[in-house]
CSV table of C-alpha atoms in Angstrom, one decimal:
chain,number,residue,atom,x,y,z
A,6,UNK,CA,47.8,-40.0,20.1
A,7,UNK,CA,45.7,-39.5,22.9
A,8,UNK,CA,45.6,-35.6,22.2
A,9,UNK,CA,44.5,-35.9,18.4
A,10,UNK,CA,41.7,-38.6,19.6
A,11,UNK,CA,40.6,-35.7,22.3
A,12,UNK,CA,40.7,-32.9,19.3
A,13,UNK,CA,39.0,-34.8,16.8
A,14,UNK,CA,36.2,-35.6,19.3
A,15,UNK,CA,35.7,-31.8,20.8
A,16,UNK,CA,35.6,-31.0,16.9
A,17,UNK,CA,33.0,-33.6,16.0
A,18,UNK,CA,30.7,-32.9,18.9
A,19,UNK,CA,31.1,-29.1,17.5
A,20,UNK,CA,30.0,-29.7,14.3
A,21,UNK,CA,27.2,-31.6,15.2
A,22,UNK,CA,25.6,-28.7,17.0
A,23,UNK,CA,23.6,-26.6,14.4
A,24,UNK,CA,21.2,-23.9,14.5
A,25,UNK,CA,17.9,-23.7,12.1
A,26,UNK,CA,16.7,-20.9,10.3
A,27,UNK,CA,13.7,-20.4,7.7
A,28,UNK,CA,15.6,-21.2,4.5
A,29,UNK,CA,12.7,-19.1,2.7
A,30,UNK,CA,12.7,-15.5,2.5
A,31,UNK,CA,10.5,-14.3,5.7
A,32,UNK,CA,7.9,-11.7,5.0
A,33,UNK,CA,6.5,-9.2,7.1
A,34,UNK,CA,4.2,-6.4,6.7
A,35,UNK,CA,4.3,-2.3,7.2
A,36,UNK,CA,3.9,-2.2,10.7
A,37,UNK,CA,3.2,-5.4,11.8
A,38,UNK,CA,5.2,-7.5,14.6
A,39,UNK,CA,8.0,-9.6,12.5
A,40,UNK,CA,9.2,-13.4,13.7
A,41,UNK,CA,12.6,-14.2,13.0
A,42,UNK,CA,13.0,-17.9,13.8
A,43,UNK,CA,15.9,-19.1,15.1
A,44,UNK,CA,16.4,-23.1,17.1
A,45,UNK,CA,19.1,-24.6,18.3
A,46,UNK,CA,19.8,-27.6,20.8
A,47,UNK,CA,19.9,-26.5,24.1
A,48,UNK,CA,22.4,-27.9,26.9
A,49,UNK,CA,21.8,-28.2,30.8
A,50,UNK,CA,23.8,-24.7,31.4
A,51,UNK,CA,21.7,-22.1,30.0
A,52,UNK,CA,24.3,-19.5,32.1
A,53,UNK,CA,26.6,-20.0,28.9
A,54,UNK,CA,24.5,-19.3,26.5
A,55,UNK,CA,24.9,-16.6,24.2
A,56,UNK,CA,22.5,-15.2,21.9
A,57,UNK,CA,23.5,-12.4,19.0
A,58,UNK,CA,21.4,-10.9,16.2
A,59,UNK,CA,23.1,-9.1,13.4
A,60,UNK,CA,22.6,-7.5,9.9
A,61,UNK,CA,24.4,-9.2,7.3
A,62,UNK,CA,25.0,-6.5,5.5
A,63,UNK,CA,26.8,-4.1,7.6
A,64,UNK,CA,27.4,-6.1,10.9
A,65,UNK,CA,24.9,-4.2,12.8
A,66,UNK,CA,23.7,-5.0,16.3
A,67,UNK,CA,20.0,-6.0,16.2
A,68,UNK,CA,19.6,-7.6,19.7
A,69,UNK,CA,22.2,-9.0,22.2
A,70,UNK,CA,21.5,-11.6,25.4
A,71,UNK,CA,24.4,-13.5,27.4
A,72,UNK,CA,24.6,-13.4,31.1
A,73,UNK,CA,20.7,-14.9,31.2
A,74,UNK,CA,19.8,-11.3,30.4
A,75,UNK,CA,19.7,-8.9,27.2
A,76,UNK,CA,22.8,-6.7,26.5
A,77,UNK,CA,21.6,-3.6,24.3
A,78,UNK,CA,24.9,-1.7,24.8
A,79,UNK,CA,25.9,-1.7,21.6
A,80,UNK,CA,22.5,-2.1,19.8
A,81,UNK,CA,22.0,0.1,16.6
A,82,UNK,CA,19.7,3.0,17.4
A,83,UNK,CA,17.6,1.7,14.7
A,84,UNK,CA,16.4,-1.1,17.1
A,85,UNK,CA,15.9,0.2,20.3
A,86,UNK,CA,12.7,-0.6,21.9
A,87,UNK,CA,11.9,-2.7,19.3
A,88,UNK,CA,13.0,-6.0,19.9
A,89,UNK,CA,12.6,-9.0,22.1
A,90,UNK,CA,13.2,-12.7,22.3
A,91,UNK,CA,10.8,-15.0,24.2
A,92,UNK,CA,12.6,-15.8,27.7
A,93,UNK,CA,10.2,-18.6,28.4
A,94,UNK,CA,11.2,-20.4,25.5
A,95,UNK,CA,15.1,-19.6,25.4
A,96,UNK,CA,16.0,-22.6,27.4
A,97,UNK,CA,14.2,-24.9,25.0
A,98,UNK,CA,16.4,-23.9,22.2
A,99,UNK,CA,14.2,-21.2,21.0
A,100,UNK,CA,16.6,-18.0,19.8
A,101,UNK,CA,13.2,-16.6,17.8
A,102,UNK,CA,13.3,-12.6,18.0
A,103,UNK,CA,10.6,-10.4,17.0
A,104,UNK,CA,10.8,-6.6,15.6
A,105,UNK,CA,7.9,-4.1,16.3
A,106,UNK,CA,6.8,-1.7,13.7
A,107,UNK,CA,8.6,-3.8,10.9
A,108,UNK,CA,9.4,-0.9,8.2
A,109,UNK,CA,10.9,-1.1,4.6
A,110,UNK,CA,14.6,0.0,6.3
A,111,UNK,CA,14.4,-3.2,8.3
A,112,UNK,CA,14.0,-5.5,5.2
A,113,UNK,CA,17.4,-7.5,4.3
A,114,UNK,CA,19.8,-10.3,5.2
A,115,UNK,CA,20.1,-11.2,9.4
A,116,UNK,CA,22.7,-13.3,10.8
A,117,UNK,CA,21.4,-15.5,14.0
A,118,UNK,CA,25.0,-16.5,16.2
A,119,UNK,CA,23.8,-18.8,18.9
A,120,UNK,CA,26.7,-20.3,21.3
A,121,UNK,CA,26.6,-22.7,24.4
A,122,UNK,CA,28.4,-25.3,25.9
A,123,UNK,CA,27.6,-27.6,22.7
A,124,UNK,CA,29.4,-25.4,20.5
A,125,UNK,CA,28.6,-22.4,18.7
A,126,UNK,CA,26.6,-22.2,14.8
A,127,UNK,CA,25.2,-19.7,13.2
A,128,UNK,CA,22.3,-18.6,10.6
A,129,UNK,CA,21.2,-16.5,8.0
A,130,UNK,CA,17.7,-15.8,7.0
A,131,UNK,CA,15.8,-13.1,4.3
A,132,UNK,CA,13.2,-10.8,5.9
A,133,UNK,CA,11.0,-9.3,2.5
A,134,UNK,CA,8.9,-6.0,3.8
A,135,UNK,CA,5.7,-5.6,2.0
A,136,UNK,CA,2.9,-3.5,2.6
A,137,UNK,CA,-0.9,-4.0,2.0
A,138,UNK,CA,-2.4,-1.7,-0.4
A,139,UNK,CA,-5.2,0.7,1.0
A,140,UNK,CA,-8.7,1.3,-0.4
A,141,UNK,CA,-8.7,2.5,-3.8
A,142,UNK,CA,-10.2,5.8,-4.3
A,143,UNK,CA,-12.7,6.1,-7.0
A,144,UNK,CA,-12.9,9.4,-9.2
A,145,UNK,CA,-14.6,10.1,-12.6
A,146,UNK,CA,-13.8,12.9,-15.0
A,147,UNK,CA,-16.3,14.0,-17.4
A,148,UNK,CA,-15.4,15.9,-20.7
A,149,UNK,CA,-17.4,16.7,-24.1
A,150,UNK,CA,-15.2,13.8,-26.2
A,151,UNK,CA,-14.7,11.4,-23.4
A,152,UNK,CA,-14.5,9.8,-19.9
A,153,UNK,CA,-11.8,9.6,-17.5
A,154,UNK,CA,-11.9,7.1,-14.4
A,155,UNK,CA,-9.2,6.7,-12.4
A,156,UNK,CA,-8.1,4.9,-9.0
A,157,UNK,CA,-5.5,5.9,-6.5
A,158,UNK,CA,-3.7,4.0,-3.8
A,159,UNK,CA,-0.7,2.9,-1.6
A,160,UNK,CA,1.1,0.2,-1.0
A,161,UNK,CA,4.3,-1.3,-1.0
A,162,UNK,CA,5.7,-3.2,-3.7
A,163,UNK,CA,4.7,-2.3,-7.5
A,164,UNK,CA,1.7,-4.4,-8.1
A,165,UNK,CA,-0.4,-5.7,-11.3
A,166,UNK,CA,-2.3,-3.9,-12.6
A,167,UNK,CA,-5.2,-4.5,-15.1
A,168,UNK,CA,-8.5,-3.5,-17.0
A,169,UNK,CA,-10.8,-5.2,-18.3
A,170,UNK,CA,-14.6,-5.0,-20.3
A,171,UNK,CA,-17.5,-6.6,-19.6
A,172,UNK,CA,-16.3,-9.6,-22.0
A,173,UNK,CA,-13.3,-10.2,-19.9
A,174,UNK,CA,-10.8,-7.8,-22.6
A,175,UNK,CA,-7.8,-6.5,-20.9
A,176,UNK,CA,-8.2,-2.7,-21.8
A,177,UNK,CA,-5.4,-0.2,-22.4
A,178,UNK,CA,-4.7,1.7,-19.1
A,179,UNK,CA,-2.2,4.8,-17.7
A,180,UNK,CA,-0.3,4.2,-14.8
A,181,UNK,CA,1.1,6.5,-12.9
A,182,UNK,CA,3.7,4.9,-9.6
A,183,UNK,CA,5.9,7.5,-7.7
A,184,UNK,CA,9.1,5.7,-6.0
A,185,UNK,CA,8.7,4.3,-2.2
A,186,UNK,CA,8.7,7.4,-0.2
A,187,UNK,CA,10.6,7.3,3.5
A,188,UNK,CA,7.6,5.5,5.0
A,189,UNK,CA,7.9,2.6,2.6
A,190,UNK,CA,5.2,3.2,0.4
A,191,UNK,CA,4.5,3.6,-3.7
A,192,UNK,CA,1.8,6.1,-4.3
A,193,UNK,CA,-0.5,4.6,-7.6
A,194,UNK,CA,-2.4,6.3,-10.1
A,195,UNK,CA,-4.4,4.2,-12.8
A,196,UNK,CA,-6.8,5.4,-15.2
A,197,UNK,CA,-8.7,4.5,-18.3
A,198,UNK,CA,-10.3,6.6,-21.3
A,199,UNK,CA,-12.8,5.5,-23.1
A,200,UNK,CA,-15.2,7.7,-26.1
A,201,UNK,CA,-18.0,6.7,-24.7
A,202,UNK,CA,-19.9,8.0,-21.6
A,203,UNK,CA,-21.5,4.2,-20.6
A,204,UNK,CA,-19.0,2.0,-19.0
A,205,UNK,CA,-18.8,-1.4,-17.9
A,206,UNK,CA,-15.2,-2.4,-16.8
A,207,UNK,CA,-13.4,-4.2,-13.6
A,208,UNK,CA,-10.1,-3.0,-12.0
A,209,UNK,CA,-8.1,-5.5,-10.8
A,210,UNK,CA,-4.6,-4.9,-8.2
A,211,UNK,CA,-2.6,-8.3,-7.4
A,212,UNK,CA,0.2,-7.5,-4.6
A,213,UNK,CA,1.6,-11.3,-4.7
A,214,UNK,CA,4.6,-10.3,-2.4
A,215,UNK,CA,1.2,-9.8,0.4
A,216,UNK,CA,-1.0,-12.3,-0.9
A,217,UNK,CA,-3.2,-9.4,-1.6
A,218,UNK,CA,-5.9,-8.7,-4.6
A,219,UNK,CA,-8.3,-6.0,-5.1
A,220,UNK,CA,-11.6,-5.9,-7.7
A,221,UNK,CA,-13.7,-2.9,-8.0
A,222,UNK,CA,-16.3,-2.9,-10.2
A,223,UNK,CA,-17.6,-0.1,-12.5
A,224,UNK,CA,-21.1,0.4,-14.2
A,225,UNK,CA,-21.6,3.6,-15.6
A,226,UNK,CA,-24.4,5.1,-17.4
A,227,UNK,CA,-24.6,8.8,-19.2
A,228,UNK,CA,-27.4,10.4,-20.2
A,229,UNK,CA,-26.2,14.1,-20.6
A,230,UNK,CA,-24.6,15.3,-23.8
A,231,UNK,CA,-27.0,15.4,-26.7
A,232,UNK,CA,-30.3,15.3,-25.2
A,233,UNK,CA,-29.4,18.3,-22.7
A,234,UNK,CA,-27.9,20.5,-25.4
A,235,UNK,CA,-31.5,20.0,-27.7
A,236,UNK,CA,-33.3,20.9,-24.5
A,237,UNK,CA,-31.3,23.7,-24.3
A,238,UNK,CA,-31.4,24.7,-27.6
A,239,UNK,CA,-35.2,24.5,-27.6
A,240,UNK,CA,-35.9,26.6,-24.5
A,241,UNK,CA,-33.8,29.2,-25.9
A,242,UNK,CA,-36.5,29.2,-29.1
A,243,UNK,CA,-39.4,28.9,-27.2
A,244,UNK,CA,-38.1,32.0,-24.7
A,245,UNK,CA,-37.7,34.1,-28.4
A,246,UNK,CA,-40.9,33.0,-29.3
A,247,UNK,CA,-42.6,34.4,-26.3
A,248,UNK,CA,-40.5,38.1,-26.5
A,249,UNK,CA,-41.8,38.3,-29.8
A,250,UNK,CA,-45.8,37.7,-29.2
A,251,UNK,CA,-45.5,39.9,-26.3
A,252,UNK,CA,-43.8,42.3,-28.5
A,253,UNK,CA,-46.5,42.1,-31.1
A,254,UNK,CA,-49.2,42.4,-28.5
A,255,UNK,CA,-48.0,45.4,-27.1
A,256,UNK,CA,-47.8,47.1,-30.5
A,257,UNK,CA,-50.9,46.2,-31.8
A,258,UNK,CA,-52.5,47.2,-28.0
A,259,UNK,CA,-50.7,51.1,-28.4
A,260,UNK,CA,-52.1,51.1,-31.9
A,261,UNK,CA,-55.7,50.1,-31.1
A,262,UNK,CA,-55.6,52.5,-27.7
A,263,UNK,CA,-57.5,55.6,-28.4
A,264,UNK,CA,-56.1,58.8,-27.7
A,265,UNK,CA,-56.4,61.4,-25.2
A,266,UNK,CA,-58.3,65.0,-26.5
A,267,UNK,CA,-57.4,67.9,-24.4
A,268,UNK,CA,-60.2,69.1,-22.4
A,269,UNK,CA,-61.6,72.8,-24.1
A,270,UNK,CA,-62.7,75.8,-21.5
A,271,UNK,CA,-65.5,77.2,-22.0
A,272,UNK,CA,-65.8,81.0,-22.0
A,273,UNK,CA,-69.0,83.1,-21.6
């Protein structure tokens, strides 16, 4: 009876240590440091305490530490030199570990296993990669029937895109988005046509995975087309206006000339 009384107590003291982990999805940015938070209770024998980080999805070795120092041996190559847990808070009950250079390859499920003389628990937490779109660069294309302006730009995932008029109409727009390329980025083309040459419009990006939004506006103003083509037109008369005067003149000038008599000898 004794025995069972023993069991039942070790098991009840196990299950009351627990770990805590963000129950949210995480998000961290292209090349930014990530947190992955991870508490537990800490005991008076931190020489026992073992700390393991893992992906979920194929049990790989993200950061090791027992011994009261890290054990790499068998961390993925992915990893190395990239992680690190904060020694002066490990023996509060602070497991946290951070990843440098967070990439699109490091998004995805990780497993937190924290063990000590308490009892052992463990975690699992969603880290979402997300990367902040860049500038957009501005370029106009002028034809005879119509104008072209488009924007390009990066960023990591597919945003929201819009268009919209001086009245606040969302226009009709092309998009153009190439697939995430090894460095975690989409590559974004967006333009919009319009028949006429004086513009007035607003593009608008939302990234919500980055809390990010972007608003460029556009005023542009034409005078070409018409005007330049009469102008042309009318120099081109004027021009054949002046060949033929000076054409006249001359003629009229050759006519008017008088001629040249040969000079006679004189013989005595």
């Amino acid at each position: 009876m004794l025995f069972f009384l023993l069991l039942w107590t070790l098991l009840r003291c196990a299950d009351l240590f627990s770990i805590t982990v963000p129950s949210d999805p995480v998000l961290a940015v292209r090349g930014a440091t990530a947190l992955l938070s991870c508490l537990f209770e800490s005991d008076s024998d931190p020489s026992k305490l073992v700390i393991t980080w893992q992906r979920v999805e194929d049990m790989r070795v993200v950061h090791s530490y027992y011994h009261l120092k890290d054990q790499l041996e068998r961390q993925s190559a992915d990893y190395i030199n990239r992680t690190q847990l904060n020694y002066n808070e490990i023996a509060k009950g602070n497991a946290s570990l951070s990843i440098a250079t967070f990439g699109l390859k490091d998004a995805g499920k990780y497993e937190c296993v924290v063990s000590n003389t308490k009892g052992t628990d463990k975690g699992t937490l969603q880290l979402n990669y997300a990367a902040i779109y860049s500038e957009p660069r501005l370029s106009i294309h002028l034809k005879s029937s119509n104008v072209t302006v488009q924007y390009e730009t990066e960023g990591y995932p597919q945003p929201e895109v819009m268009w919209f008029n001086s009245g606040g109409q969302n226009l009709t727009n092309h998009q153009e988005i190439s697939s995430a390329s090894d460095e975690g980025l989409y590559y974004l083309k967006s333009s919009y046509v319009s028949q006429n040459p004086e513009l007035n419009i607003t593009f608008t990006l939302k990234n919500p995975a980055a809390h990010q939004e972007l608003q460029r506006h556009l005023i542009l103003n034409y005078e070409g087309g018409q005007s330049s083509s009469s102008s042309v037109a009318v120099l081109s008369v004027l021009c054949l206006c002046l060949l033929l005067s000076t054409g006249v003149l001359l003629y009229f000038y050759c006519r008017g000339k008088p001629a040249h008599k040969p000079m006679l000898n004189n013989h005595h």
